[in-house]
Amino acid sequence: MIKIKYYLIILITLISVKISFGQNEHNWGQINGDFQLDAMYFLNDSSINAYQPKEKFGNNAYLSIFYSNKNISAGLRFESYLPALVGYDPQTKGIGIAHRYIAYQSNNNNLKIKAGHIYDQFGLGLALRTYEDRSLGIDNAIDGIEISYQMKDYFIIKGLIGTQKFFWGNTGNYIRGVDGEINVNKLNEKWAEGRWNFSLGTSFVSKYEEDKDPLYKLPENIGIWAIRYQLSSPFMLWNTEIAFKSQDPSKVNNYIYRKGNGAHTDITFFGNNWGIYLAAHRMDNFDFRMLRNESGIRSIINYIPALTQPQNYILVKNYPYASQAIGEWAFSGQGNFTIPKNTTFGGNYGTQIQINYSRMHNIDHKQINDTTPVMASGTDGYNSEFFKIDKTVFFESADFIIDKRMSKNLKLNFLYNYTVYNSDVIEGHSDGTFYIHCGVLDLNYKLNKKNSIKVQLAHEYKEQHDKNWLGGLVEFAISSKWFISLQDEYNYGNPNKDDRQHFYLTGISYVQNATRISVSYGKVKEGITCVGGVCKWTPAYFGIGINISTTF
Amino acid sequence: MKKILGLIFLVIIALYGCDKVEPPYTQQNTNTDTTINNKVKRVLIEEFTGHLCPNCPEASHIAENLQQLYPGKITIIAIHSGNFANLVSPNYMTDFRTEEGNILNTSFGVSTYPSGMVDRVQLLGSQLISPNEWGSIVNDRLSEQLIVNISITTQYNELNRNFNCTINTDILSPFDSPLMLVALLTEDSIIDYQKNNNPLYGTTPDIPHYVHNHVLRGSITNIWGDTICTNCITNDSYVKTYNYTLSNEWNEDNVNIVVYCYDAETQEIKQVIEQRIR
C-alpha cells in the first residue's frame, strides 16, 4: 500500500505541475505525459503451478513526461520494478530513469536531431526496429544520436549511431544505421499529378561486437542491408522489403556462419464493401541482435512483420504465433466483405464477414556435405533452396467471423477458428502439435443509453495435450464509468482429472476522463504472450491485481 | 539526384564494411603449455544441468572444449538441480541432486537450463551466463592477476574410504574483503541416461550410456565455505585440514576434490584447484 500511495502522490504532483504551466502567462512550452501502475499481490495455487514468489508483491510502474517548446522537445520516463511482475525478465528489477531524450527540429521540419534513447523503424523493420512494449517488457531503444534530413519533398535520409539500452545499462556494443527514401512521384511534375504513388527506400544497419571467444573466429562487424518499395493508389497498397545479413554466428543460430536473408511482401486491395490482404515472407537465418549470446526478446535489433491476425476472444487468444526469424516461410490472407442491408443475408443493418488464413512452414534445409549435420556449429550450417518449403508446419490458422447487428440494441459476433499449433517450435516445449477447433459467440446488448452487457461463450476442441476447454465472459458497463467483468476458462477435458482446473478472473474498473483504475482477482494459465509475433513466456499466476493509468 | 545516388553508393560501400570469416571457423588449439603451474589463475565453471535437460549435453560439450583449449586451467562442477534433475521412471531414476546443489540453484535464482557461472562474475548484471558466453569470460578471467594460491595434499584410506586433506592458501596480494574457502567433491565417468536433442552430441531423444562428468556429489566444508582471512595481507599463509568419508555409491577412482576461494562481498571466485583424491 505504501508503494501505491507513493505513486499517487507523484501523479497528483505532476497534474499540479501541468496546471501551473498552463496558467502561466509566459510561453514556457507544453508539458504532458502519462502514468501507469500494474501491481499484483501473488498467491499460491500449486494445482495450476502458480507459486507465490519470495517477494509476494510485484509492480511495474511507468511515468512519462514530455516537454516541448518551439524547436526543442525532451522527454523522460521513470520506471519501477520492485520487483517486476511474474513473467518479466528478473533483470528488469530496479528503479530509476529508464528513458530520456532531447530533440531539435528546424522551423521547416527538414532537419531533426535527437540525442538519447531513440525509437525508430527503417522500412518494415527487417533491418531495424527499436520500440517499447510494456506487455512484453521489451525496450530495445538505441542510446545515441539520430539525425534526419528531408531534401526538398522527395528525399529523406536519416542516420543514427549509438549503443543499445539493456535493462538499466546498455549492451556496450555499437550500432550504426542509415536509411534513405525517395518518393519517385515527386521527382517529376507529371507523375506527381497521377493517382499512383511510388517510393523506394534502402537502409543499412551494422553493429560492432568484440570477439572474445576462444573457441570460434567471430565476425565483429555484422550488418544488414535492406531495399524496399511501396506502391499505392486509391484502391491498393503494396509493400515489399528484401534484406541481406552478413555472417552472424550466435546462440540463436547455434553458431553457424551462413549469411542470412529475409524477404517480405504484402498487398492490400480495397473497395467500397470489401478489402483483401495478401502477404508472404521468407526468413532465413535472420535473427539479428546486439548481443550474440542472447535469445528471446533480449537485445533484438530487427523485426519480422507478423502475418497472423491478433485474437482478442477468450480461449482463441491462448494460441498466438511467435515469428521464427531463424527460418520460416509464411503466408497470410484476409478478406473483409459487407453484405448490404435490406438483403437476405444482410438483414436490416448489413452483415460483415471476415475470413483470415495464415500458414507458417519451416524453410528447406540441406546438409552442406555428407558428414556435417544440419545446423552444426562452427560450419556454414545448411544449404536452402529459396522456393522450396519444408513439410514441417509451425502454425496454421483459419478464422471465419460474422459480425451482425440483430436490432438497435443487440449486436452479435460469431467466430470459428481452426489452428494448428506446433508447440515444440513456438514454445520450445515437447508437447507436439495441437489441432484446435474453437467456436466463440459474442453478444453485446445495450440495456439503455448508459448501460450495456457483453456475454462471450467459447468452446475449444482438441485431441491433444490438455484437450477440451470451455470459456465464458460476462461484462457489465454501468454509466459508462464502471465496468464489472467475470470470466472463466475451464479445462474440463483434461485427461488428468486433477488438472481439470478453472482459470477464473474477475475485475472491476472505474474510468473517469483519461484515468482508469481497476482491481482484479483470479488465475491466469501459463503460456506465451505475443505482440506482433514477438513473444514472451509467462508462468501461471494467481493473485490480486491493481492497475492505474492516466494521461495528462 | 546525383547526391542521392552518391548516398546510395555510400550505403552499398558500407555493406562491405561487414567482416567475412573464412573457414575453418573454429580456433585451432595453439596452446602448447600443458604444464600445470601452481601459480597461475584458474577458472571455475559451475554448470547447472539435469539428466532431463535436452540442451545440456551441448553445454557440457562447450565446457569440456574450454578445458581442452586451456589444459589444467579450467575446473567444471556439474550441478544437477531444478526440474530437469527430477526422477522419472523407468530410465531417469538416478538421483544426481545434492543438498548443496539445491542451495546454489535457489541462491543464484537459476530458472533456465543449461546455464552457468564463470568464477561467479557478472555479465550485464547477471551471474548466470548462457554456455556460449562462457568462453569469452574464461578468456578474460585467465588473464586476471592471481591474489591467492591454493595447494592440496590428500591421504586416502581405502579400507574405510576416509581421506584427510590439508589445504594451504597463500595470499599473493593484499585483499580487504573476507576471503572464503570451499571444498567440494565431484565425480567423473558416471554412465547413465541423459536427454538430448542434438544429434551432434549423441542419440536423440535419449543417450542411454551418457558419460556424466564433474557431477557435484557433496561438500567437505559448508557450501558457503570457511573464512580464511578478513583482511588478507601479502605472504600470509593459512592451513586448513579436513576429514571426509566417501559414500559407498561413489567410485573412489573417479572422485575429485575441488577447492576454491572467493570474495565474500562480490562472490567472485579468486582461485580454484582440483585433483583426484587418490
mmCIF file of C-alpha atoms in Angstrom, chain A residues 90-362:
data_model
loop_
_atom_site.group_PDB
_atom_site.id
_atom_site.type_symbol
_atom_site.label_atom_id
_atom_site.label_comp_id
_atom_site.label_asym_id
_atom_site.label_seq_id
_atom_site.Cartn_x
_atom_site.Cartn_y
_atom_site.Cartn_z
ATOM 1 C CA PRO A 90 14.223 -10.718 -13.489
ATOM 2 C CA GLN A 91 16.938 -8.343 -14.726
ATOM 3 C CA THR A 92 14.348 -5.573 -15.041
ATOM 4 C CA LYS A 93 14.339 -5.281 -11.242
ATOM 5 C CA GLY A 94 15.212 -1.740 -10.222
ATOM 6 C CA ILE A 95 14.010 1.830 -10.114
ATOM 7 C CA GLY A 96 15.170 4.892 -11.993
ATOM 8 C CA ILE A 97 15.048 6.852 -15.216
ATOM 9 C CA ALA A 98 14.793 4.287 -17.977
ATOM 10 C CA HIS A 99 14.262 6.590 -20.926
ATOM 11 C CA ARG A 100 15.448 10.109 -21.697
ATOM 12 C CA TYR A 101 15.995 12.193 -24.808
ATOM 13 C CA ILE A 102 16.293 15.717 -26.100
ATOM 14 C CA ALA A 103 15.420 16.650 -29.665
ATOM 15 C CA TYR A 104 15.613 19.609 -32.006
ATOM 16 C CA GLN A 105 13.700 20.225 -35.188
ATOM 17 C CA SER A 106 14.158 23.113 -37.591
ATOM 18 C CA ASN A 107 11.343 25.551 -38.308
ATOM 19 C CA ASN A 108 10.540 23.970 -41.670
ATOM 20 C CA ASN A 109 10.815 20.432 -40.177
ATOM 21 C CA ASN A 110 13.545 19.492 -42.657
ATOM 22 C CA LEU A 111 16.220 18.833 -40.072
ATOM 23 C CA LYS A 112 15.656 16.742 -36.960
ATOM 24 C CA ILE A 113 18.267 15.840 -34.395
ATOM 25 C CA LYS A 114 17.645 13.609 -31.425
ATOM 26 C CA ALA A 115 20.039 12.547 -28.680
ATOM 27 C CA GLY A 116 19.332 9.973 -26.002
ATOM 28 C CA HIS A 117 17.075 6.957 -26.226
ATOM 29 C CA ILE A 118 15.769 6.554 -29.773
ATOM 30 C CA TYR A 119 12.820 4.539 -31.031
ATOM 31 C CA ASP A 120 12.688 4.192 -34.803
ATOM 32 C CA GLN A 121 11.988 1.798 -37.621
ATOM 33 C CA PHE A 122 13.579 1.554 -41.066
ATOM 34 C CA GLY A 123 11.050 0.423 -43.657
ATOM 35 C CA LEU A 124 9.083 -2.581 -42.460
ATOM 36 C CA GLY A 125 11.678 -3.248 -39.779
ATOM 37 C CA LEU A 126 13.715 -6.059 -41.354
ATOM 38 C CA ALA A 127 16.887 -4.075 -40.719
ATOM 39 C CA LEU A 128 15.937 -2.075 -37.629
ATOM 40 C CA ARG A 129 13.069 -1.559 -35.266
ATOM 41 C CA THR A 130 13.538 -0.148 -31.788
ATOM 42 C CA TYR A 131 10.452 0.234 -29.633
ATOM 43 C CA GLU A 132 8.902 -0.194 -26.237
ATOM 44 C CA ASP A 133 6.142 -2.653 -25.421
ATOM 45 C CA ARG A 134 5.164 -2.886 -21.786
ATOM 46 C CA SER A 135 3.078 -6.014 -22.131
ATOM 47 C CA LEU A 136 6.198 -7.844 -23.320
ATOM 48 C CA GLY A 137 8.723 -5.943 -21.232
ATOM 49 C CA ILE A 138 10.665 -5.025 -24.339
ATOM 50 C CA ASP A 139 12.611 -1.781 -24.659
ATOM 51 C CA ASN A 140 15.409 -2.027 -27.201
ATOM 52 C CA ALA A 141 15.957 1.728 -27.638
ATOM 53 C CA ILE A 142 19.203 2.899 -29.151
ATOM 54 C CA ASP A 143 21.080 5.173 -26.819
ATOM 55 C CA GLY A 144 22.773 7.555 -29.212
ATOM 56 C CA ILE A 145 22.238 10.296 -31.747
ATOM 57 C CA GLU A 146 19.922 10.357 -34.744
ATOM 58 C CA ILE A 147 19.848 12.962 -37.482
ATOM 59 C CA SER A 148 17.272 13.069 -40.229
ATOM 60 C CA TYR A 149 17.151 15.472 -43.127
ATOM 61 C CA GLN A 150 14.446 15.977 -45.720
ATOM 62 C CA MET A 151 15.779 17.218 -49.046
ATOM 63 C CA LYS A 152 13.002 19.060 -50.913
ATOM 64 C CA ASP A 153 9.861 16.976 -50.643
ATOM 65 C CA TYR A 154 11.028 13.818 -52.364
ATOM 66 C CA PHE A 155 14.009 12.546 -50.422
ATOM 67 C CA ILE A 156 14.595 11.872 -46.761
ATOM 68 C CA ILE A 157 17.741 10.474 -45.218
ATOM 69 C CA LYS A 158 18.439 9.607 -41.625
ATOM 70 C CA GLY A 159 21.417 8.225 -39.802
ATOM 71 C CA LEU A 160 21.967 7.059 -36.261
ATOM 72 C CA ILE A 161 24.785 5.824 -34.092
ATOM 73 C CA GLY A 162 24.868 4.601 -30.539
ATOM 74 C CA THR A 163 24.650 1.572 -28.366
ATOM 75 C CA GLN A 164 21.544 -0.330 -27.281
ATOM 76 C CA LYS A 165 19.752 0.002 -23.979
ATOM 77 C CA PHE A 166 19.886 -3.221 -21.995
ATOM 78 C CA PHE A 167 17.761 -3.172 -18.828
ATOM 79 C CA TRP A 168 19.306 -0.440 -16.647
ATOM 80 C CA GLY A 169 22.525 -0.163 -18.610
ATOM 81 C CA ASN A 170 23.495 -0.730 -22.199
ATOM 82 C CA THR A 171 24.984 -3.526 -24.262
ATOM 83 C CA GLY A 172 28.292 -1.727 -24.685
ATOM 84 C CA ASN A 173 28.382 -2.641 -28.383
ATOM 85 C CA TYR A 174 27.974 -0.061 -31.122
ATOM 86 C CA ILE A 175 25.226 0.179 -33.696
ATOM 87 C CA ARG A 176 25.071 2.484 -36.676
ATOM 88 C CA GLY A 177 22.401 2.799 -39.294
ATOM 89 C CA VAL A 178 21.463 4.849 -42.326
ATOM 90 C CA ASP A 179 18.140 4.952 -44.151
ATOM 91 C CA GLY A 180 17.078 6.801 -47.279
ATOM 92 C CA GLU A 181 13.758 7.024 -49.071
ATOM 93 C CA ILE A 182 12.816 8.648 -52.385
ATOM 94 C CA ASN A 183 9.275 9.496 -53.296
ATOM 95 C CA VAL A 184 9.635 8.872 -57.020
ATOM 96 C CA ASN A 185 6.405 10.659 -57.987
ATOM 97 C CA LYS A 186 7.624 13.947 -56.712
ATOM 98 C CA LEU A 187 10.692 13.893 -58.944
ATOM 99 C CA ASN A 188 8.512 14.809 -61.895
ATOM 100 C CA GLU A 189 5.534 17.166 -62.015
ATOM 101 C CA LYS A 190 3.505 14.901 -64.314
ATOM 102 C CA TRP A 191 3.974 11.910 -62.049
ATOM 103 C CA ALA A 192 3.055 13.966 -59.011
ATOM 104 C CA GLU A 193 -0.356 14.677 -60.501
ATOM 105 C CA GLY A 194 -1.184 10.985 -61.031
ATOM 106 C CA ARG A 195 -3.154 8.702 -58.738
ATOM 107 C CA TRP A 196 -0.251 6.357 -58.170
ATOM 108 C CA ASN A 197 2.474 6.812 -55.591
ATOM 109 C CA PHE A 198 5.775 5.007 -55.706
ATOM 110 C CA SER A 199 8.564 5.252 -53.168
ATOM 111 C CA LEU A 200 11.883 3.458 -52.982
ATOM 112 C CA GLY A 201 13.988 3.046 -49.879
ATOM 113 C CA THR A 202 17.171 1.447 -48.675
ATOM 114 C CA SER A 203 18.782 1.030 -45.305
ATOM 115 C CA PHE A 204 21.939 -0.331 -43.808
ATOM 116 C CA VAL A 205 22.435 -1.222 -40.176
ATOM 117 C CA SER A 206 25.579 -2.644 -38.665
ATOM 118 C CA LYS A 207 26.761 -3.486 -35.200
ATOM 119 C CA TYR A 208 30.161 -3.972 -33.671
ATOM 120 C CA GLU A 209 30.671 -6.694 -31.085
ATOM 121 C CA GLU A 210 34.130 -7.684 -29.973
ATOM 122 C CA ASP A 211 35.223 -11.271 -30.493
ATOM 123 C CA LYS A 212 36.467 -12.540 -27.149
ATOM 124 C CA ASP A 213 35.523 -16.135 -27.781
ATOM 125 C CA PRO A 214 38.423 -18.578 -27.598
ATOM 126 C CA LEU A 215 36.549 -21.337 -29.480
ATOM 127 C CA TYR A 216 35.237 -19.530 -32.581
ATOM 128 C CA LYS A 217 36.601 -16.945 -35.015
ATOM 129 C CA LEU A 218 33.740 -14.488 -34.858
ATOM 130 C CA PRO A 219 32.968 -11.570 -37.175
ATOM 131 C CA GLU A 220 32.967 -8.344 -35.176
ATOM 132 C CA ASN A 221 31.223 -6.059 -37.699
ATOM 133 C CA ILE A 222 27.870 -7.516 -38.722
ATOM 134 C CA GLY A 223 25.401 -5.765 -40.978
ATOM 135 C CA ILE A 224 22.010 -5.887 -42.657
ATOM 136 C CA TRP A 225 21.307 -4.181 -45.941
ATOM 137 C CA ALA A 226 17.666 -3.773 -46.969
ATOM 138 C CA ILE A 227 15.858 -2.396 -50.011
ATOM 139 C CA ARG A 228 12.135 -1.713 -50.231
ATOM 140 C CA TYR A 229 9.371 -0.126 -52.211
ATOM 141 C CA GLN A 230 5.823 0.983 -51.659
ATOM 142 C CA LEU A 231 3.292 1.325 -54.429
ATOM 143 C CA SER A 232 -0.051 2.848 -53.598
ATOM 144 C CA SER A 233 -3.180 4.051 -55.318
ATOM 145 C CA PRO A 234 -6.757 4.760 -54.174
ATOM 146 C CA PHE A 235 -7.577 1.036 -54.441
ATOM 147 C CA MET A 236 -4.357 -0.769 -53.459
ATOM 148 C CA LEU A 237 -1.232 -0.654 -51.319
ATOM 149 C CA TRP A 238 1.790 -2.863 -51.978
ATOM 150 C CA ASN A 239 4.836 -3.093 -49.695
ATOM 151 C CA THR A 240 7.938 -5.163 -50.288
ATOM 152 C CA GLU A 241 11.226 -5.325 -48.426
ATOM 153 C CA ILE A 242 14.222 -7.587 -49.030
ATOM 154 C CA ALA A 243 17.209 -7.720 -46.700
ATOM 155 C CA PHE A 244 20.575 -9.440 -46.579
ATOM 156 C CA LYS A 245 22.606 -10.114 -43.455
ATOM 157 C CA SER A 246 26.308 -10.824 -43.244
ATOM 158 C CA GLN A 247 27.719 -13.786 -41.294
ATOM 159 C CA ASP A 248 26.384 -13.660 -37.750
ATOM 160 C CA PRO A 249 27.112 -16.780 -35.674
ATOM 161 C CA SER A 250 25.122 -16.554 -32.460
ATOM 162 C CA LYS A 251 23.447 -18.546 -29.735
ATOM 163 C CA VAL A 252 20.153 -18.473 -31.639
ATOM 164 C CA ASN A 253 21.584 -19.987 -34.836
ATOM 165 C CA ASN A 254 23.885 -22.368 -32.948
ATOM 166 C CA TYR A 255 26.980 -20.536 -34.151
ATOM 167 C CA ILE A 256 26.652 -21.178 -37.866
ATOM 168 C CA TYR A 257 28.375 -18.931 -40.390
ATOM 169 C CA ARG A 258 25.725 -18.909 -43.118
ATOM 170 C CA LYS A 259 24.666 -15.459 -44.310
ATOM 171 C CA GLY A 260 21.054 -14.529 -43.610
ATOM 172 C CA ASN A 261 18.293 -13.056 -45.705
ATOM 173 C CA GLY A 262 14.701 -12.009 -45.331
ATOM 174 C CA ALA A 263 12.026 -11.089 -47.888
ATOM 175 C CA HIS A 264 8.539 -9.776 -47.171
ATOM 176 C CA THR A 265 5.731 -8.629 -49.409
ATOM 177 C CA ASP A 266 2.140 -7.656 -48.657
ATOM 178 C CA ILE A 267 -0.574 -6.220 -50.842
ATOM 179 C CA THR A 268 -3.971 -4.822 -49.909
ATOM 180 C CA PHE A 269 -6.867 -4.121 -52.284
ATOM 181 C CA PHE A 270 -9.870 -2.192 -51.093
ATOM 182 C CA GLY A 271 -13.273 -1.294 -52.461
ATOM 183 C CA ASN A 272 -16.489 0.125 -51.023
ATOM 184 C CA ASN A 273 -17.759 -3.001 -49.295
ATOM 185 C CA TRP A 274 -14.697 -5.174 -49.321
ATOM 186 C CA GLY A 275 -10.968 -5.434 -48.643
ATOM 187 C CA ILE A 276 -8.434 -8.146 -49.422
ATOM 188 C CA TYR A 277 -4.999 -8.502 -47.877
ATOM 189 C CA LEU A 278 -2.369 -10.985 -49.065
ATOM 190 C CA ALA A 279 1.121 -11.391 -47.635
ATOM 191 C CA ALA A 280 4.081 -13.741 -47.731
ATOM 192 C CA HIS A 281 7.564 -13.774 -46.355
ATOM 193 C CA ARG A 282 10.595 -15.970 -46.057
ATOM 194 C CA MET A 283 13.158 -15.621 -43.281
ATOM 195 C CA ASP A 284 16.422 -17.490 -43.481
ATOM 196 C CA ASN A 285 18.880 -17.256 -40.572
ATOM 197 C CA PHE A 286 17.614 -13.752 -39.952
ATOM 198 C CA ASP A 287 17.808 -13.258 -36.195
ATOM 199 C CA PHE A 288 19.776 -10.046 -35.532
ATOM 200 C CA ARG A 289 20.603 -8.780 -32.078
ATOM 201 C CA MET A 290 23.188 -6.658 -30.336
ATOM 202 C CA LEU A 291 24.461 -9.471 -28.155
ATOM 203 C CA ARG A 292 25.196 -12.699 -29.975
ATOM 204 C CA ASN A 293 24.648 -14.788 -26.854
ATOM 205 C CA GLU A 294 21.186 -13.518 -26.044
ATOM 206 C CA SER A 295 17.899 -15.025 -27.121
ATOM 207 C CA GLY A 296 14.160 -14.446 -26.672
ATOM 208 C CA ILE A 297 13.271 -10.762 -26.674
ATOM 209 C CA ARG A 298 16.597 -9.554 -25.255
ATOM 210 C CA SER A 299 18.732 -7.155 -27.349
ATOM 211 C CA ILE A 300 16.860 -7.657 -30.641
ATOM 212 C CA ILE A 301 17.561 -5.123 -33.396
ATOM 213 C CA ASN A 302 15.272 -6.048 -36.263
ATOM 214 C CA TYR A 303 11.653 -7.087 -36.607
ATOM 215 C CA ILE A 304 9.859 -9.748 -38.600
ATOM 216 C CA PRO A 305 6.423 -8.433 -39.646
ATOM 217 C CA ALA A 306 3.718 -10.634 -38.145
ATOM 218 C CA LEU A 307 1.457 -12.404 -40.608
ATOM 219 C CA THR A 308 -1.134 -13.664 -38.149
ATOM 220 C CA GLN A 309 -4.238 -11.838 -37.029
ATOM 221 C CA PRO A 310 -4.212 -10.838 -33.359
ATOM 222 C CA GLN A 311 -7.001 -12.616 -31.452
ATOM 223 C CA ASN A 312 -8.969 -10.965 -28.662
ATOM 224 C CA TYR A 313 -11.611 -13.576 -27.885
ATOM 225 C CA ILE A 314 -11.274 -15.870 -24.859
ATOM 226 C CA LEU A 315 -9.632 -19.273 -25.497
ATOM 227 C CA VAL A 316 -8.708 -18.374 -29.106
ATOM 228 C CA LYS A 317 -6.145 -15.847 -27.867
ATOM 229 C CA ASN A 318 -4.279 -18.564 -25.980
ATOM 230 C CA TYR A 319 -2.535 -19.750 -29.155
ATOM 231 C CA PRO A 320 -0.586 -16.851 -30.661
ATOM 232 C CA TYR A 321 2.277 -17.393 -33.069
ATOM 233 C CA ALA A 322 5.871 -16.378 -32.416
ATOM 234 C CA SER A 323 7.721 -15.369 -35.605
ATOM 235 C CA GLN A 324 10.666 -17.658 -36.300
ATOM 236 C CA ALA A 325 13.435 -15.364 -37.504
ATOM 237 C CA ILE A 326 15.778 -18.335 -37.694
ATOM 238 C CA GLY A 327 13.731 -19.754 -40.575
ATOM 239 C CA GLU A 328 10.147 -19.637 -41.781
ATOM 240 C CA TRP A 329 8.027 -19.445 -44.908
ATOM 241 C CA ALA A 330 4.841 -17.593 -44.004
ATOM 242 C CA PHE A 331 1.666 -16.909 -45.955
ATOM 243 C CA SER A 332 -1.365 -14.929 -44.979
ATOM 244 C CA GLY A 333 -4.618 -13.751 -46.461
ATOM 245 C CA GLN A 334 -7.560 -11.768 -45.180
ATOM 246 C CA GLY A 335 -10.852 -10.828 -46.761
ATOM 247 C CA ASN A 336 -13.466 -8.402 -45.418
ATOM 248 C CA PHE A 337 -16.860 -8.153 -47.025
ATOM 249 C CA THR A 338 -20.026 -6.315 -46.100
ATOM 250 C CA ILE A 339 -23.362 -7.781 -47.174
ATOM 251 C CA PRO A 340 -25.548 -4.727 -47.751
ATOM 252 C CA LYS A 341 -28.565 -4.094 -45.551
ATOM 253 C CA ASN A 342 -32.065 -4.951 -46.684
ATOM 254 C CA THR A 343 -30.869 -8.152 -48.406
ATOM 255 C CA THR A 344 -31.493 -11.795 -47.405
ATOM 256 C CA PHE A 345 -28.207 -12.163 -45.510
ATOM 257 C CA GLY A 346 -27.693 -8.517 -44.768
ATOM 258 C CA GLY A 347 -30.873 -8.041 -42.726
ATOM 259 C CA ASN A 348 -31.849 -4.573 -41.576
ATOM 260 C CA TYR A 349 -28.358 -3.462 -40.646
ATOM 261 C CA GLY A 350 -25.992 -5.301 -43.020
ATOM 262 C CA THR A 351 -23.635 -8.161 -42.155
ATOM 263 C CA GLN A 352 -19.864 -8.053 -42.023
ATOM 264 C CA ILE A 353 -17.878 -11.155 -42.854
ATOM 265 C CA GLN A 354 -14.167 -11.599 -42.283
ATOM 266 C CA ILE A 355 -12.051 -14.547 -43.372
ATOM 267 C CA ASN A 356 -8.443 -14.875 -42.188
ATOM 268 C CA TYR A 357 -5.939 -17.514 -43.094
ATOM 269 C CA SER A 358 -2.272 -17.877 -42.253
ATOM 270 C CA ARG A 359 0.191 -20.733 -42.512
ATOM 271 C CA MET A 360 3.832 -20.962 -41.484
ATOM 272 C CA HIS A 361 6.296 -23.642 -42.527
ATOM 273 C CA ASN A 362 9.931 -24.328 -41.956
#
